[in-house]
Coordinates of C-alpha atoms and ligand atoms in Angstrom, one line a residue:
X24 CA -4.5 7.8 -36.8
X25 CA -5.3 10.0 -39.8
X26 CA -1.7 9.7 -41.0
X27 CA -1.7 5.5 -40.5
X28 CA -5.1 5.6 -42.9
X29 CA -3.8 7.6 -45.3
X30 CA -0.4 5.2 -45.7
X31 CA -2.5 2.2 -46.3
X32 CA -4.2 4.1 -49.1
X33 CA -2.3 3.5 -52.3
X34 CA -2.3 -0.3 -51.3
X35 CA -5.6 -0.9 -51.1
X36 CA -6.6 -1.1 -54.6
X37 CA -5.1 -4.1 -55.5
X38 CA -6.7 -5.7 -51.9
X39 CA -9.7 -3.9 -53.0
X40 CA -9.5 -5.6 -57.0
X41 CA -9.3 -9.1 -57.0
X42 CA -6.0 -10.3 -58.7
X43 CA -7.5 -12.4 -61.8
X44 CA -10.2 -9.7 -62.9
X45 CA -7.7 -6.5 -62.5
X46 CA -6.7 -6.8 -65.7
X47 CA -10.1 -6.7 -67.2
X48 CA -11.2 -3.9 -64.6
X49 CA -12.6 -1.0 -67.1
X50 CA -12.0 2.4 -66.5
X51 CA -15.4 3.5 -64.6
X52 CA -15.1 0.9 -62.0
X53 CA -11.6 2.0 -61.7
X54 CA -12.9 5.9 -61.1
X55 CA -15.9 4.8 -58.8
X56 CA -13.4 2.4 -56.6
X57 CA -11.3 5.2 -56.2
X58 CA -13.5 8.2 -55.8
X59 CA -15.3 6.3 -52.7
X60 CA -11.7 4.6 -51.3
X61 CA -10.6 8.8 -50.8
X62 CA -14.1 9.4 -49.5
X63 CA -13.5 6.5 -47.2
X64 CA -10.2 7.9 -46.2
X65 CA -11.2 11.4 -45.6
X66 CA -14.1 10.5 -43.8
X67 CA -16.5 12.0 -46.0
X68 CA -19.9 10.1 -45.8
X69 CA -21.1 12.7 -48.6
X70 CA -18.5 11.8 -51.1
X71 CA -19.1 8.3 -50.6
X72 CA -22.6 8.2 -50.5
X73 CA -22.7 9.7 -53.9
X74 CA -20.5 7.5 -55.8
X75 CA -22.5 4.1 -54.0
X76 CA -26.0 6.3 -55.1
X77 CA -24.9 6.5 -58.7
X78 CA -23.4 2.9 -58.9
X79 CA -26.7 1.7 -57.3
X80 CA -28.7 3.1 -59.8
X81 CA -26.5 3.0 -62.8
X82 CA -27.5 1.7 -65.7
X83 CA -24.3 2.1 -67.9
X84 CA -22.5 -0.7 -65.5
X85 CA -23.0 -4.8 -65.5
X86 CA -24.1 -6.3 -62.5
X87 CA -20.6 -8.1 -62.3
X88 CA -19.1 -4.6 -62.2
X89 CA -21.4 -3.1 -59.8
X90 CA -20.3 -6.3 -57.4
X91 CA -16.7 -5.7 -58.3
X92 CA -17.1 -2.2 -56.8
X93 CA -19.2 -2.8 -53.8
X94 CA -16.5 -6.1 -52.8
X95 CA -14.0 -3.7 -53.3
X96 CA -15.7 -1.0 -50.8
X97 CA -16.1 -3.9 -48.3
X98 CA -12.7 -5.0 -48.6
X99 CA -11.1 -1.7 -47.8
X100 CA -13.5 -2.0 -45.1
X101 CA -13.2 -5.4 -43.4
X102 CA -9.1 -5.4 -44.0
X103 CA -7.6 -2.5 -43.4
X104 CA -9.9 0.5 -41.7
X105 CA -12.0 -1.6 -39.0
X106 CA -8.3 -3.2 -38.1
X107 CA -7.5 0.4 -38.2
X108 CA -9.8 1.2 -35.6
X109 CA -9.1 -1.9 -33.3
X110 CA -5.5 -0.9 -33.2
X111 CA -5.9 2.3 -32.3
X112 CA -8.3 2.1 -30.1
X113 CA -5.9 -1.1 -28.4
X114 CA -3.1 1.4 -28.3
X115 CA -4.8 4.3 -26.4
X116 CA -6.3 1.9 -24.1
X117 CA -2.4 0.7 -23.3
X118 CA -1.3 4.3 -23.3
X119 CA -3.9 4.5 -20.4
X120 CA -3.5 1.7 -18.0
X121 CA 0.4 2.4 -18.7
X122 CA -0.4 5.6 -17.0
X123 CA -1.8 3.5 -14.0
X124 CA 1.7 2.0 -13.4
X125 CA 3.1 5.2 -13.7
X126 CA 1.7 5.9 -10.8
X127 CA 2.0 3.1 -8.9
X128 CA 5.3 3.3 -9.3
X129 CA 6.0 7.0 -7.3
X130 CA 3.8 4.7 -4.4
X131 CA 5.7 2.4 -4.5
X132 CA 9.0 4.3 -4.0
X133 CA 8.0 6.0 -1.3
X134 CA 6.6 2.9 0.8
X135 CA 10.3 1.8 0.2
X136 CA 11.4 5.2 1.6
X137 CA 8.6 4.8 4.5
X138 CA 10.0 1.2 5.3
X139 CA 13.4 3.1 5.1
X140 CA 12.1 5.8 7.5
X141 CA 10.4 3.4 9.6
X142 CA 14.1 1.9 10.2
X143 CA 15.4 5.2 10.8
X144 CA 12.8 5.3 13.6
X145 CA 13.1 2.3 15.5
X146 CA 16.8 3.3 15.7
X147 CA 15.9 6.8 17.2
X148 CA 13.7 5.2 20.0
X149 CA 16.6 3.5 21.1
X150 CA 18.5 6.5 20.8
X151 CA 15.6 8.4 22.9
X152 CA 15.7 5.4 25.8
X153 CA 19.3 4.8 25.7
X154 CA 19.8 8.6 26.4
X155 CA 16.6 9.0 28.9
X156 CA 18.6 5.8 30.8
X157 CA 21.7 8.1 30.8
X158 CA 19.9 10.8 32.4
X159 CA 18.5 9.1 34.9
X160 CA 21.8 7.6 36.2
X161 CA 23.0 11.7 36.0
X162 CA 20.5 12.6 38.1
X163 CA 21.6 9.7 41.0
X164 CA 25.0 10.8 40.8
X165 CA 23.6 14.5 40.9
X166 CA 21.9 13.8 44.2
X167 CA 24.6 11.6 45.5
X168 CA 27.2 15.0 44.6
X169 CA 25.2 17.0 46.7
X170 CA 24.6 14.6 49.5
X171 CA 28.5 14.7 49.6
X172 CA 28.7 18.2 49.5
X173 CA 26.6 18.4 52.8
X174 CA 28.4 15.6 54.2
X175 CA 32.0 17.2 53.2
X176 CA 30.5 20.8 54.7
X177 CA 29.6 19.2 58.0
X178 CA 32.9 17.6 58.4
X179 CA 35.0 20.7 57.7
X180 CA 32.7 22.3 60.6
X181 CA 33.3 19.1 62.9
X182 CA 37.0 19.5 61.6
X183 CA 37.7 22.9 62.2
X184 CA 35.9 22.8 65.7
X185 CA 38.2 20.3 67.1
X186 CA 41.2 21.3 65.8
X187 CA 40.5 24.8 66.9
X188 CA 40.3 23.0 70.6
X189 CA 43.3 21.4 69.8
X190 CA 45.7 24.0 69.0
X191 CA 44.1 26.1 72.3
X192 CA 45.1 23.2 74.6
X193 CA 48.4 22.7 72.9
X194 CA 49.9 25.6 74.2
X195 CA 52.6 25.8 76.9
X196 CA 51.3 27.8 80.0
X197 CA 52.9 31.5 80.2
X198 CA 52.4 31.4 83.8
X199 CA 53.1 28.8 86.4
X200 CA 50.4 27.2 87.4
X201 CA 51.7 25.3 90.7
X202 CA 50.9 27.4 93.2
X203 CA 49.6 25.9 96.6
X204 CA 46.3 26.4 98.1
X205 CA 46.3 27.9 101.6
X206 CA 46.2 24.9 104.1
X207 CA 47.7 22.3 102.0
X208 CA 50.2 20.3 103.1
X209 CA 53.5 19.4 100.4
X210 CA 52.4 16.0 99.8
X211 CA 48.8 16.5 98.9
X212 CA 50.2 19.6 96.6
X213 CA 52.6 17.5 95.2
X214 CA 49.1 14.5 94.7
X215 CA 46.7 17.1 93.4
X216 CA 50.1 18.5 91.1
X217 CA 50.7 15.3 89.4
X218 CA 46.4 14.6 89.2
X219 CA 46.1 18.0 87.2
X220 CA 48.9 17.3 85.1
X221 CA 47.8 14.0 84.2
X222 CA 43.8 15.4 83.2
X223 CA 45.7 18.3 81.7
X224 CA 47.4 15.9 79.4
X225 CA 45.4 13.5 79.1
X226 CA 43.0 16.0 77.7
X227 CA 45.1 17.4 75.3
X228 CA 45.9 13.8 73.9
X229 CA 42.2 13.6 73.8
X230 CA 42.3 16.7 71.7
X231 CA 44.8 15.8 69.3
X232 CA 43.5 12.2 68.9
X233 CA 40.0 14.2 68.1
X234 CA 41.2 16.9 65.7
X235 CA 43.4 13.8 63.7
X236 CA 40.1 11.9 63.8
X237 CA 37.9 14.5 62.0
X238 CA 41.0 15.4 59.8
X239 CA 41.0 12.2 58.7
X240 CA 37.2 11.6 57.8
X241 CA 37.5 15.3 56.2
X242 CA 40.2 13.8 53.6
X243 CA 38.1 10.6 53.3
X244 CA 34.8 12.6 52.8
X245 CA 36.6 15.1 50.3
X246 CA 38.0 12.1 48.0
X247 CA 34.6 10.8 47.9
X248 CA 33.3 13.7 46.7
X249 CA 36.3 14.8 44.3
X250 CA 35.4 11.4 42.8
X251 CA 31.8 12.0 43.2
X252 CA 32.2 15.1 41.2
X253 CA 34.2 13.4 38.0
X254 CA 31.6 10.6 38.0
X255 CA 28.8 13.3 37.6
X256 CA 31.0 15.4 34.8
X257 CA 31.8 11.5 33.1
X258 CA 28.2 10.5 33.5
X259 CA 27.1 14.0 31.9
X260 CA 29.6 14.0 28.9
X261 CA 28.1 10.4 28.4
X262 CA 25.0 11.7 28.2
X263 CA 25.5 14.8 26.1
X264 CA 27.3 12.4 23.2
X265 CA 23.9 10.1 23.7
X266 CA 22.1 13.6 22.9
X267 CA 23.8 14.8 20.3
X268 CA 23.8 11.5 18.6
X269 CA 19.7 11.0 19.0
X270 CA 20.1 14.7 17.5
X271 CA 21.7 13.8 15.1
X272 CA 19.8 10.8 13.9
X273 CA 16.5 12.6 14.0
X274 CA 18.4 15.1 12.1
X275 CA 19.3 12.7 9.2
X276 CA 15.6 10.9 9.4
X277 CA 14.4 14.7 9.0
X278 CA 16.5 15.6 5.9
X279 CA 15.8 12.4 4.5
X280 CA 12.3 12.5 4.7
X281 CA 12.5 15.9 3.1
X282 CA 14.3 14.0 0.0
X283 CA 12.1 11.4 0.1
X284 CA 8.9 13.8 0.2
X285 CA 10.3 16.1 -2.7
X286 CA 11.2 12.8 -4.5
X287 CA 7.6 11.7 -4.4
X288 CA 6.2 14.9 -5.4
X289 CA 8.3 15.6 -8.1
X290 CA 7.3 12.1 -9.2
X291 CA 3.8 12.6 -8.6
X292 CA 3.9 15.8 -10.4
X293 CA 5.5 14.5 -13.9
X294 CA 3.2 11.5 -13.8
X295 CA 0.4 13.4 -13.1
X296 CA 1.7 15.9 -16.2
X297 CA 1.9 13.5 -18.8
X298 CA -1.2 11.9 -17.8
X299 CA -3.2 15.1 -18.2
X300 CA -1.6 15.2 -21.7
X301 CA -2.2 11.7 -22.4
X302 CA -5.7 11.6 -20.8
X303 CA -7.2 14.4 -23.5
X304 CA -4.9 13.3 -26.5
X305 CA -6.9 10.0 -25.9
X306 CA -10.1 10.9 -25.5
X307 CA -10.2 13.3 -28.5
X308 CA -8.8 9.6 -30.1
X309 CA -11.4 8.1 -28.6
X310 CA -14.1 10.2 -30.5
X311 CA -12.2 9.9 -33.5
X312 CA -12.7 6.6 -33.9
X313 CA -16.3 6.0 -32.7
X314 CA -17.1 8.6 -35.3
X315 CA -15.0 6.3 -37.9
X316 CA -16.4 3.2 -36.8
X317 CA -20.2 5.2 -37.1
X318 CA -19.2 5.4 -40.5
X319 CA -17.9 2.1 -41.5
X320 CA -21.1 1.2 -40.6
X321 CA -23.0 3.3 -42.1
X322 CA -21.0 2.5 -45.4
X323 CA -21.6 -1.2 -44.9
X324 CA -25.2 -0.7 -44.5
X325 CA -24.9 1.3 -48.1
X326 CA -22.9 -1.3 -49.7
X327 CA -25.3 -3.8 -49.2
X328 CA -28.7 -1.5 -50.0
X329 CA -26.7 -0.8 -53.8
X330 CA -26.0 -4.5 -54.0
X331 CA -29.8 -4.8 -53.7
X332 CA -29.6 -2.0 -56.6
X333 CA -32.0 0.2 -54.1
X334 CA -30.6 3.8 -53.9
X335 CA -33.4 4.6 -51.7
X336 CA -32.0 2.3 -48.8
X337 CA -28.8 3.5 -49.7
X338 CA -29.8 7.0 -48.8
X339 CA -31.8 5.6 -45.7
X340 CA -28.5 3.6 -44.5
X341 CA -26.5 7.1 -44.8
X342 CA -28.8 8.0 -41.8
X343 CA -28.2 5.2 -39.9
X344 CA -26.8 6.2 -36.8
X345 CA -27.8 3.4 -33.8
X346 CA -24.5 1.9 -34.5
X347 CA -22.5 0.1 -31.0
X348 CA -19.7 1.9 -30.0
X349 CA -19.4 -0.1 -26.4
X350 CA -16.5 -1.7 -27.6
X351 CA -14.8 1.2 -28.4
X352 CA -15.1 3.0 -24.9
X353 CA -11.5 3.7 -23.0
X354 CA -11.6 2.5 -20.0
X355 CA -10.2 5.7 -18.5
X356 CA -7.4 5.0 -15.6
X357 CA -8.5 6.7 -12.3
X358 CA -5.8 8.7 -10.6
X359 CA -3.8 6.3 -7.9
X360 CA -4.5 8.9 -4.4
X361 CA -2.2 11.4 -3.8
X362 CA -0.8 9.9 -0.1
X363 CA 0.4 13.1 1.5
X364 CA 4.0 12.9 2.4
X365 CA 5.4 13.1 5.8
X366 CA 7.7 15.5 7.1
X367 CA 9.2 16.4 10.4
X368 CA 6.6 19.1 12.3
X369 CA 9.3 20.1 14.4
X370 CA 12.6 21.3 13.2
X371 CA 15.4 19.7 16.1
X372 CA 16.7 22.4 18.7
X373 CA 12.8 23.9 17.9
X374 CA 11.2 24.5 21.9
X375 CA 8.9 22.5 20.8
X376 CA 11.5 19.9 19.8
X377 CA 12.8 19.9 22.4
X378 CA 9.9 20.1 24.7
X379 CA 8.8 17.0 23.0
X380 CA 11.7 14.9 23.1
X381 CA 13.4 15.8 26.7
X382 CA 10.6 17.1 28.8
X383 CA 10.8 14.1 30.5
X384 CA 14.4 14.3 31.7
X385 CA 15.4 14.7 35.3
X386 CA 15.2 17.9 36.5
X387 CA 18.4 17.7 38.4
X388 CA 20.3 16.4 35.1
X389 CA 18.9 19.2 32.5
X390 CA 19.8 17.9 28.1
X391 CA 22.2 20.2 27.0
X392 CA 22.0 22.8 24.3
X393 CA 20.8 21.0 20.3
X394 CA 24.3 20.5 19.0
X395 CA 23.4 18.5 16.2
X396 CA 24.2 19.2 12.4
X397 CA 20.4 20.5 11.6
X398 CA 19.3 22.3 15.1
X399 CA 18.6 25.7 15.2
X400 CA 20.7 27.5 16.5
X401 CA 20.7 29.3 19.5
X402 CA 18.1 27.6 21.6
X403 CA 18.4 26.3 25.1
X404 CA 15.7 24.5 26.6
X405 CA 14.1 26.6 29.1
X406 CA 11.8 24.8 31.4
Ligands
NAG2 C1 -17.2 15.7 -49.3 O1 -17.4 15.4 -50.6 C2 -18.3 16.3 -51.3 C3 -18.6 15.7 -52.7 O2 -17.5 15.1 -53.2 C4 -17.7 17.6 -51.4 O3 -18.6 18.5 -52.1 C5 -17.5 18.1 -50.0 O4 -16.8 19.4 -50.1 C6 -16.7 17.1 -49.2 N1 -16.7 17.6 -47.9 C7 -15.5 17.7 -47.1 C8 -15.7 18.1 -45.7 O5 -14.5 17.4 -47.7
NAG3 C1 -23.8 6.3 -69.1 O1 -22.9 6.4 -70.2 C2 -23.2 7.5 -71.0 C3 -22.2 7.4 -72.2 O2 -21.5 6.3 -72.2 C4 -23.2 8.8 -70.3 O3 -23.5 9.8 -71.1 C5 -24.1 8.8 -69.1 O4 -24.0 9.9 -68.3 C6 -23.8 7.6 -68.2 N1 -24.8 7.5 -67.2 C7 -24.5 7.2 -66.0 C8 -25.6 7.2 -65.1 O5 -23.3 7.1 -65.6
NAG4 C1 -16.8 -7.8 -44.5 O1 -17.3 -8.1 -43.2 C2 -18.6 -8.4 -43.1 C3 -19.0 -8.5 -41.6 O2 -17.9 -8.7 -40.9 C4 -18.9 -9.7 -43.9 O3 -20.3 -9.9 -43.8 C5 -18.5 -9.5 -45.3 O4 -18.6 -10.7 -46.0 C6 -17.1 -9.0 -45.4 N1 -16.7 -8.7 -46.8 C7 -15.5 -8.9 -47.3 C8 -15.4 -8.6 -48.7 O5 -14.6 -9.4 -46.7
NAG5 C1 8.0 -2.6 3.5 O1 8.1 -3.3 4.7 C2 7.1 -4.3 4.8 C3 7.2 -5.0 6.2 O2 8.5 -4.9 6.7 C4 7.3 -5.3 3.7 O3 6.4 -6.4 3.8 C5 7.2 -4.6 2.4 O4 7.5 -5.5 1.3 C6 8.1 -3.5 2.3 N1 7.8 -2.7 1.1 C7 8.7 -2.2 0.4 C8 8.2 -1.5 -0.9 O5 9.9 -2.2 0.7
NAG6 C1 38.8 8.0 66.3 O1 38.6 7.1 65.1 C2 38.6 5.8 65.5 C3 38.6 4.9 64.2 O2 38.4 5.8 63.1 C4 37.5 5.5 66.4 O3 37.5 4.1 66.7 C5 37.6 6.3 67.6 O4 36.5 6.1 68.5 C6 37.7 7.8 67.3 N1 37.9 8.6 68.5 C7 37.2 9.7 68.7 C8 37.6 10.3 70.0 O5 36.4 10.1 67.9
NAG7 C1 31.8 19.1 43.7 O1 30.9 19.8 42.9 C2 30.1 20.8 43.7 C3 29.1 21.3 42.8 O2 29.6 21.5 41.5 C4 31.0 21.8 44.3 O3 30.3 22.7 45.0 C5 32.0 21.1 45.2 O4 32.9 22.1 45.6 C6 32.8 20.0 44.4 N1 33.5 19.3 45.4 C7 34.8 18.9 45.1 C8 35.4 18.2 46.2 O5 35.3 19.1 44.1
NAG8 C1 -9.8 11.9 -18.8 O1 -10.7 12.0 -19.9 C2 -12.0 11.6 -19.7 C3 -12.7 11.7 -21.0 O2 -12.6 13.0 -21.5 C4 -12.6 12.4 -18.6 O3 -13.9 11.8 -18.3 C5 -11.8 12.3 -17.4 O4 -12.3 13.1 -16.4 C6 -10.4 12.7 -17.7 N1 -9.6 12.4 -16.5 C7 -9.0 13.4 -15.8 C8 -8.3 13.0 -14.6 O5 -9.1 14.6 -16.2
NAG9 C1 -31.3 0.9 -35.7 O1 -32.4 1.5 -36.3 C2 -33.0 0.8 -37.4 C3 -34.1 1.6 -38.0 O2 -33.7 2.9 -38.0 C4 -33.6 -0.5 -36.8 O3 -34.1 -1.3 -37.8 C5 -32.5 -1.3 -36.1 O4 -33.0 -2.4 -35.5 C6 -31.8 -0.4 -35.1 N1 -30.7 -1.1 -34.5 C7 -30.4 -1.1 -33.2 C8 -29.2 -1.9 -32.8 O5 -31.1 -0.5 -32.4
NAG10 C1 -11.3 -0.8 -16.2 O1 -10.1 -0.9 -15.5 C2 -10.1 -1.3 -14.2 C3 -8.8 -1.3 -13.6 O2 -7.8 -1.9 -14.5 C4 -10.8 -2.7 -14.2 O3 -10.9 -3.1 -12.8 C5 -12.1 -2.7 -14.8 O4 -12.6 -4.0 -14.8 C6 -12.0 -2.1 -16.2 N1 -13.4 -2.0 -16.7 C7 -13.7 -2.4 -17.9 C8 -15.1 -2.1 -18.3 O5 -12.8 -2.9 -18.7
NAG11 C1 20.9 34.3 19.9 O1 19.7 34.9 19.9 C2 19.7 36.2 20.5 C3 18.3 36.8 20.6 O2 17.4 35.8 20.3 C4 20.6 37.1 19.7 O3 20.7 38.4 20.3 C5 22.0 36.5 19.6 O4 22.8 37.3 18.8 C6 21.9 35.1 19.1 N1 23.3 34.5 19.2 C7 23.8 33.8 18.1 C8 25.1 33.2 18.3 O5 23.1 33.6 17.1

């Protein structure tokens, strides 16, 4: 501001003189002009006071000079140091509620990296139910793997039993067994011959038919449960890519939030920097000016006692100090608040990670190990 004032200095004579009369301007009100213009300009109410004290009470100078001077004074006044003032006093005010914006926009980024997150998250609750559905079906097959197993144990017992039968009936006798009972006529041996060697053959078919039987239904069972087996390793790799991809995408949300939040802070933090700066530059301009409005006033006030010739009301009027400064009072910007940023609590793979996310899983169809790009390391879940 002091710099701006002092430009506009060598200029303001001819304002201050007007054109016609500059020729016939004589040296004194030529010296007084200028003595209270440098006053003016260096803010010195003393200096200037002097000068209007002597040209109010001067006797050596015409009324037509003393008015020269005094129109002069309230030229440099009205047209360049009051404007002065306004100007400045505009441009700090802008320099403040620029500030505001400032502000506004580090918010504003990171409600666009909230929506962005909020994305992000929707698409990990599918990932979370997509995987928890996966499970589930895991843990079915799971029971339905060890239903088979009992089923395929009980058969090799039922298998084993009847074949063991089997092979002892199918064996050719080492002694012969046709001996005759005492009493028994050759017909009836010959009748009760063929009737054991029918039953004994008969129940040796019955044997064979019975051990093929339960062979049978052991193959069938076992390629149920062979298959019953590859469905539950199929079903589980299914479910461990669903895992590591939900562990994944809460990974990425997790690193990203961690930009987003450093982003925002950093912005906050230069914002908040150049506002501090800003926020005392202005208000020491602030004081500046009320204190150089003050004394335009005051100077007005003097120039209009020594048009009345009346050095005592001059001297009064450099007293004066009830003059309004309202007008001149920054509207100081608050602060937008400081929204605190979001991070992931829990790192993925954490137990508490993984407490919180899988807890919920089947007991019979346990997540596997965090595999994704961020997880620690290292941790299993142990229930
Ligand atoms: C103001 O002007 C008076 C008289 O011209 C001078 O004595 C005084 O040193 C000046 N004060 C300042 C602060 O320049
Ligand atoms: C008036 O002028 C005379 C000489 O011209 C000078 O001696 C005197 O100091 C002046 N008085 C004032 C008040 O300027
Ligand atoms: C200066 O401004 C005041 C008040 O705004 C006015 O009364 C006065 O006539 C003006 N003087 C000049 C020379 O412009
Ligand atoms: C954030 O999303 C909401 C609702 O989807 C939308 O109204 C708003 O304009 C978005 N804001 C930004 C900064 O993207
Ligand atoms: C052998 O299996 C067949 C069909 O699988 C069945 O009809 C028959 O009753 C079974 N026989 C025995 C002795 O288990
Ligand atoms: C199926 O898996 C179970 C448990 O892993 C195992 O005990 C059984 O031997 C397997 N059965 C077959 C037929 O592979
Ligand atoms: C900015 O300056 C004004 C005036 O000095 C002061 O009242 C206000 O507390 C300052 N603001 C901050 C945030 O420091
Ligand atoms: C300022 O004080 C003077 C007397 O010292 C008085 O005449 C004037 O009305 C006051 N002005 C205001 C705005 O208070
Ligand atoms: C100060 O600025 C705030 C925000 O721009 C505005 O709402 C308020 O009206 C202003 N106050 C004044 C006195 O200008
Ligand atoms: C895993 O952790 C155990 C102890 O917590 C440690 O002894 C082992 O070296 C670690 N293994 C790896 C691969 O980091």
């Amino acid at each position: 501001m002091w710099r701006l004032l002092c430009a506009v200095a060598g200029a303001s004579l001819t304002v201050a003189v007007p054109n016609g009369q500059s020729r016939h301007v004589d040296a004194g009100v030529l010296r007084d002009l200028n003595e209270i213009e440098a006053g003016l300009y260096a803010r010195n109410l003393t200096a200037v006071k002097s000068v209007l004290l002597t040209v109010a009470g001067s006797s050596n100078l015409t009324g037509e000079e003393v008015d020269e001077i005094l129109d002069g004074v309230n030229g440099i006044v009205n047209d360049t140091l009051e404007p002065s003032v306004k100007t400045d006093f505009a441009i700090a005010q802008d320099q403040m509620d620029g500030f505001y914006e400032l502000f506004l926009k580090c918010e504003e980024d990171q409600l666009h990296a909230f929506n962005r997150s909020v994305t992000d998250q929707a698409s990990i609750v599918q990932f979370t139910s997509s995987h928890e559905l996966c499970r589930k079906q895991q843990s079915l097959i799971a029971d339905q793997v060890v239903s088979c197993t009992t089923l395929l144990t009980a058969a090799e017992s039922i298998q084993s039993a009847k074949c063991t039968l089997y092979s002892e009936t199918d064996v050719l006798p080492t002694t012969p067994p046709c001996l005759s009972h005492g009493g028994e006529d050759v017909e009836a041996y010959h009748e009760r011959q063929i009737q054991e060697f029918e039953a004994s053959l008969s129940n040796l078919l019955l044997r064979k038919h019975e051990c093929g039987n339960a062979t049978e239904r052991l193959t069938t069972q076992r390629g149920q449960c062979t298959s019953a087996n590859t469905s539950l390793s199929d079903v589980r790799n299914e479910c461990d890519f669903k895992q590591l991809k939900l562990d994944n995408s809460v990974c990425d949300l997790s690193a990203k939030m961690g930009i987003d939040c450093a982003a925002y802070n950093t912005c906050r933090q230069q914002a908040m920097y150049s506002f501090m700066e800003a926020n005392s530059s202005v208000s020491v301009t602030e004081e500046e000016l009320k204190v150089t409005w003050k004394m335009l006033q005051q100077v007005r006030c003097m120039v209009d006692a020594a048009k009345n010739r009346d050095p005592h009301l001059v001297a009064i009027c450099s007293e004066r100090k009830n003059y309004s400064v309202a007008h001149l009072t920054i509207n100081y910007t608050g602060v937008p608040p400081f929204a605190p940023c979001q991070t992931l609590s829990e790192p993925p793979g954490s137990p508490q990670y993984m407490e919180a996310m899988y807890a919920k899983m089947p007991k019979n169809a346990p997540v596997s190990a965090c595999q994704a790009s961020c997880c620690l390391r290292n941790t299993t879940f142990a229930r």
